[in-house]
Each structure stands twice: as C-alpha cells, then as structure tokens.
Short mmCIF file of C-alpha atoms in Angstrom, two decimals:
data_model
loop_
_atom_site.label_atom_id
_atom_site.label_comp_id
_atom_site.label_asym_id
_atom_site.label_seq_id
_atom_site.Cartn_x
_atom_site.Cartn_y
_atom_site.Cartn_z
CA GLU I 1 150.47 155.68 66.38
CA ILE I 2 147.98 155.75 69.85
CA TRP I 3 147.43 159.13 69.47
CA LEU I 4 147.50 160.10 66.01
CA MET I 5 144.76 156.86 65.22
CA GLY I 6 143.17 158.58 68.14
CA ALA I 7 143.02 161.98 69.33
CA ALA I 8 144.82 163.36 66.39
CA LEU I 9 142.30 161.48 64.00
CA SER I 10 138.48 161.84 66.27
CA LEU I 11 140.36 165.60 66.24
CA TRP I 12 140.70 165.70 62.77
CA ASN I 13 136.94 164.39 62.30
CA GLU I 14 135.48 166.63 64.39
CA LEU I 15 137.09 169.29 63.32
CA ARG I 16 135.07 168.90 59.36
CA GLY I 17 131.72 167.99 61.20
CA VAL I 18 132.24 164.93 61.65
CA PRO I 19 131.87 163.29 65.74
CA ALA I 20 133.63 160.37 67.04
CA LEU I 21 132.29 158.29 69.06
CA HIS I 22 133.88 156.06 72.18
CA ALA I 23 133.09 152.79 71.09
CA ALA I 24 132.80 149.13 69.24
CA ALA I 25 131.11 148.48 66.94
CA VAL I 26 131.22 145.08 64.46
CA ALA I 27 128.97 144.25 62.16
CA MET I 28 125.54 142.30 61.58
CA HIS I 29 123.98 141.29 58.56
CA GLY I 30 125.54 144.34 57.45
CA ARG I 31 124.21 146.36 58.88
CA GLY I 32 125.93 148.45 63.00
CA VAL I 33 125.83 148.30 65.67
CA GLY I 34 127.93 149.67 68.82
CA VAL I 35 128.68 149.34 71.92
CA LEU I 36 129.08 152.05 73.48
CA ALA I 37 131.42 152.93 77.29
CA THR I 38 134.33 153.67 78.55
CA SER I 39 138.24 151.97 79.49
CA LYS I 40 137.41 148.67 80.72
CA GLY I 41 133.17 148.72 80.34
CA GLY I 42 132.85 145.64 77.87
CA LYS I 43 132.87 147.20 74.75
CA SER I 44 135.34 144.81 73.34
CA SER I 45 134.85 141.66 75.26
CA LEU I 46 131.53 141.91 73.34
CA ALA I 47 132.52 142.64 70.19
CA ALA I 48 134.74 140.03 70.26
CA ALA I 49 132.97 137.78 71.63
CA CYS I 50 129.99 138.42 68.50
CA MET I 51 133.80 138.06 66.35
CA GLN I 52 133.52 134.60 67.66
CA ALA I 53 130.34 134.72 66.78
CA GLY I 54 131.09 135.08 62.85
CA HIS I 55 129.65 138.81 62.81
CA PRO I 56 132.59 141.21 61.15
CA LEU I 57 134.42 144.39 63.15
CA LEU I 58 134.44 147.23 62.05
CA THR I 59 135.83 149.26 64.64
CA ASP I 60 137.80 148.29 68.14
CA ASP I 61 137.66 152.07 69.79
CA VAL I 62 136.62 154.99 67.45
CA LEU I 63 133.05 154.96 65.49
CA ILE I 64 133.62 157.57 63.10
CA VAL I 65 130.10 158.74 61.78
CA HIS I 66 128.96 160.73 59.29
CA PRO I 67 125.57 160.83 57.18
CA SER I 68 125.21 159.13 53.89
CA GLY I 69 122.72 158.48 51.08
CA GLY I 70 120.20 158.98 53.25
CA ALA I 71 121.18 157.50 56.44
CA ILE I 72 124.11 157.69 59.16
CA VAL I 73 126.86 155.25 58.57
CA GLY I 74 129.73 154.14 61.12
CA GLU I 75 133.32 154.02 59.07
CA PRO I 76 135.69 151.21 59.49
CA SER I 77 139.01 151.72 61.85
CA LEU I 78 141.06 149.74 62.72
CA PRO I 79 141.54 145.99 61.04
CA GLN I 80 142.83 145.63 65.51
CA MET I 81 141.86 144.64 68.34
CA ARG I 82 143.38 146.47 72.00
CA MET I 83 142.56 143.72 74.88
CA TRP I 84 143.92 142.69 78.53
CA PRO I 85 146.09 139.43 78.87
CA ASP I 86 142.92 137.18 80.22
CA GLN I 87 140.64 139.03 77.40
CA ALA I 88 143.23 137.73 74.93
CA ARG I 89 143.79 134.30 76.71
CA HIS I 90 139.66 133.64 76.32
CA PHE I 91 139.49 134.71 72.38
CA VAL I 92 142.86 133.83 71.18
CA GLY I 93 144.34 131.58 73.32
CA THR I 94 147.48 133.49 74.28
CA ASP I 95 148.35 136.62 74.92
CA GLU I 96 152.75 135.05 73.44
CA GLY I 97 154.19 136.41 71.59
CA LEU I 98 151.30 139.68 70.88
CA PRO I 99 152.88 143.39 71.87
CA ARG I 100 151.64 145.24 73.84
CA VAL I 101 150.13 148.34 73.25
CA VAL I 102 152.44 151.53 75.25
CA PRO I 103 155.32 149.47 77.71
CA HIS I 104 153.61 151.04 80.25
CA LEU I 105 150.43 148.70 80.93
CA THR I 106 150.01 145.70 79.51
CA LYS I 107 147.42 145.29 76.68
CA ARG I 108 147.69 144.16 73.84
CA ARG I 109 147.93 144.32 70.35
CA VAL I 110 145.79 141.61 67.75
CA PRO I 111 145.96 142.22 64.32
CA VAL I 112 141.94 140.76 63.02
CA GLY I 113 141.44 139.13 59.95
CA SER I 114 142.79 136.52 57.76
CA ASP I 115 146.30 136.62 59.20
CA GLY I 116 144.47 137.03 63.06
CA PHE I 117 141.91 136.92 64.33
CA GLY I 118 138.34 136.58 63.71
CA THR I 119 136.67 139.13 59.95
CA PHE I 120 137.11 142.81 59.21
CA GLN I 121 134.82 145.13 57.76
CA GLY I 122 136.15 147.38 55.46
CA GLY I 123 133.33 149.43 54.19
CA ALA I 124 130.54 151.41 56.07
CA VAL I 125 127.56 149.74 56.51
CA PRO I 126 124.04 151.84 57.95
CA MET I 127 124.30 152.02 61.85
CA ALA I 128 121.00 150.20 63.23
CA HIS I 129 121.96 150.09 67.13
CA LEU I 130 123.65 151.27 69.88
CA LEU I 131 124.25 148.87 73.40
CA LEU I 132 124.77 150.26 76.44
CA PRO I 133 127.08 147.72 78.31
CA GLU I 134 125.83 146.75 81.85
CA ARG I 135 127.11 144.44 83.21
CA ARG I 136 125.53 142.90 86.24
CA THR I 137 126.47 140.20 89.53
CA ASP I 138 122.89 140.07 90.55
CA VAL I 139 121.52 139.23 87.58
CA THR I 140 120.42 136.04 85.89
CA THR I 141 119.55 136.94 82.31
CA VAL I 142 120.04 138.84 79.17
CA GLN I 143 117.19 142.69 79.08
CA LEU I 144 117.84 144.95 76.13
CA GLN I 145 116.06 147.82 77.89
CA PRO I 146 114.95 151.12 75.27
CA VAL I 147 116.57 153.81 75.99
CA PRO I 148 113.80 157.74 75.47
CA PRO I 149 115.42 159.33 72.37
CA GLN I 150 116.08 162.54 74.10
CA GLU I 151 118.61 160.26 77.37
CA ALA I 152 119.49 158.47 73.62
CA LEU I 153 120.83 161.84 72.02
CA ILE I 154 122.87 162.68 75.45
CA GLU I 155 124.46 159.58 75.94
CA LEU I 156 125.41 159.86 72.30
CA VAL I 157 127.05 163.88 73.23
CA ARG I 158 127.87 161.61 76.59
CA HIS I 159 130.42 159.14 75.02
CA SER I 160 132.32 161.24 72.49
CA PHE I 161 135.67 160.96 71.88
CA LEU I 162 136.72 164.21 72.57
CA PRO I 163 134.27 165.28 74.97
CA ARG I 164 136.51 168.19 76.61
CA SER I 165 138.22 169.60 73.39
CA VAL I 166 134.80 169.62 71.45
CA ALA I 167 133.59 171.76 73.78
CA ALA I 168 135.94 173.66 74.43
CA LEU I 169 136.04 174.16 69.72
CA ASP I 170 132.11 175.32 70.12
CA LEU I 171 131.39 171.94 68.47
CA SER I 172 129.66 170.78 69.74
CA ALA I 173 126.04 172.09 68.12
CA ARG I 174 127.27 171.85 64.85
CA ARG I 175 127.96 167.12 66.10
CA LEU I 176 124.49 167.70 66.72
CA SER I 177 123.39 167.31 63.00
CA VAL I 178 125.26 164.29 63.34
CA LEU I 179 123.93 162.80 66.24
CA VAL I 180 120.30 164.04 66.25
CA PRO I 181 119.99 161.60 63.35
CA LEU I 182 121.62 158.70 65.13
CA ALA I 183 119.79 158.40 67.45
CA ARG I 184 116.30 158.14 65.31
CA GLN I 185 117.43 155.82 62.93
CA ALA I 186 119.79 153.50 65.06
CA PRO I 187 117.83 152.87 68.68
CA MET I 188 119.59 152.70 71.84
CA TYR I 189 118.91 149.77 74.40
CA ARG I 190 120.91 149.76 77.80
CA LEU I 191 121.67 145.66 77.55
CA ILE I 192 121.92 144.13 81.01
CA TYR I 193 123.44 141.03 80.91
CA PRO I 194 125.67 138.92 84.03
CA ASP I 195 129.50 139.11 84.69
CA GLY I 196 131.19 135.94 83.82
CA VAL I 197 132.74 135.71 79.59
CA GLU I 198 130.47 132.40 80.29
CA HIS I 199 127.05 134.66 79.33
CA LEU I 200 128.89 136.33 76.75
CA PRO I 201 127.13 134.50 73.92
CA ASP I 202 123.64 134.13 75.18
CA VAL I 203 124.71 138.51 75.13
CA VAL I 204 125.25 138.13 71.46
CA ALA I 205 122.27 135.54 70.79
CA ALA I 206 119.88 139.02 71.69
CA VAL I 207 121.60 141.38 70.17
CA ASP I 208 121.75 139.49 67.24
CA GLU I 209 118.15 138.54 67.66
CA LEU I 210 117.32 142.20 68.00
CA VAL I 211 118.45 142.85 64.52
CA LYS I 212 117.46 140.21 62.86
CA SER I 213 113.42 141.63 64.31
CA THR I 214 114.20 145.61 63.08
CA ALA I 215 115.16 144.52 60.45
CA GLN I 216 112.05 142.72 58.40
CA VAL I 217 109.79 145.79 60.52
CA GLN I 218 111.67 148.24 57.77
CA ALA I 219 111.98 145.53 55.43
#
C-alpha cells in the first residue's frame, strides 16, 4: 500500500502530466495551503495543528496539482495521517491502538474524518499559498517571508515527490507547464517559527490571516 499510494500513484500521475509534490496540504476558506518539506520537516505537525483549528486535511504527504477551470488545484489524497508516537499523543491523545505504517517503524496511521481525527477535504481546491516551514530555536515570533517567484519554482522542483524518476524519464520540462503557473497563482513563503508544539496555534493563526487577507485582495 505504501508503494502503491506513494511512488506508484505519483509516477502514474507524472506520466499523465500531473505533477506530484512532497507536501502536506489543508483547505482554508475554500482554498489550498501546501506545506513543502522532507520527512520530519514539520509538514504533518503543521497540517495537524491546522486541523485542530477546524481546517480540513487535503493530503498528508503527496500533493497532486493540475490545471482546472483556469486555476491550479490541489487534489485530495487518503483520509488519513501518519504520525510519530509523540505527535499522535499530542494531537490525538494516544498512540495506543493505532496501526504502524510499516512494521519496522514506530510511525502510526491516524484515520481522518467522522471516525477519526479532524475533517477531510473530499474535493479539489484552488491552491492559495505554498509554505516552506523552518522551526528554529533562535526566534520567538512567527515570520512569513515572501519567496521570489524564480526561487519558488526551484523549490517546487526540489520538492517533487519523485525527482530522480521524473528526471530519468525526461518529464521535467513537461511538468513546468503546471509548476510555473502554480508559482504565480500560489505565492510561496518561508514560514519561520519557534520550535515546540506550544507555538503551533500562533503559526496557524498567522497562516489563516495570510489566506484571508489574500482572498480579500483578490475579491
């Protein structure tokens, strides 16, 4: 299942001209917010904190993006999250009874929806913003620093779900037809915030305000 819903599905989409990003995403006010990060980069914790604040999960690990109706939309993935035991204890209250993602790791599956944690966004949403999280011990406030479009495009390529496979199959140029308009439509920010789960509500509030202010300007 891990290989099928991760690498195999992502590669299948890439062959169809639909890029897959290594990102978590939530829906805020009807628009998508993607968090691009590698493993243990903070994307699942940020997504879970957003869900605690009432924002539905779009995807926990693989974000599929494609054009639709003149916009670049993010597609929902599976209604589940993968959390390390300490994350599960913080957000769900316990890690007991949660199945392991794979036998050799302690990471747990957390169902999302009516019988699980938070809510799930069942349909595609236009992408509003992309975030690069940076947890730091030398800051005390949440900072959102705009990333220039050219650098944002490089980050999108860097956070492709299967960058080596995409390059080996000579698909890199074709996927730019989606990533370039995505970088224009969904401005990217470096999200710098203090390390520690106690700061996550402030992080979510800052991102929520960003999405609302952008929506008001566009309206």
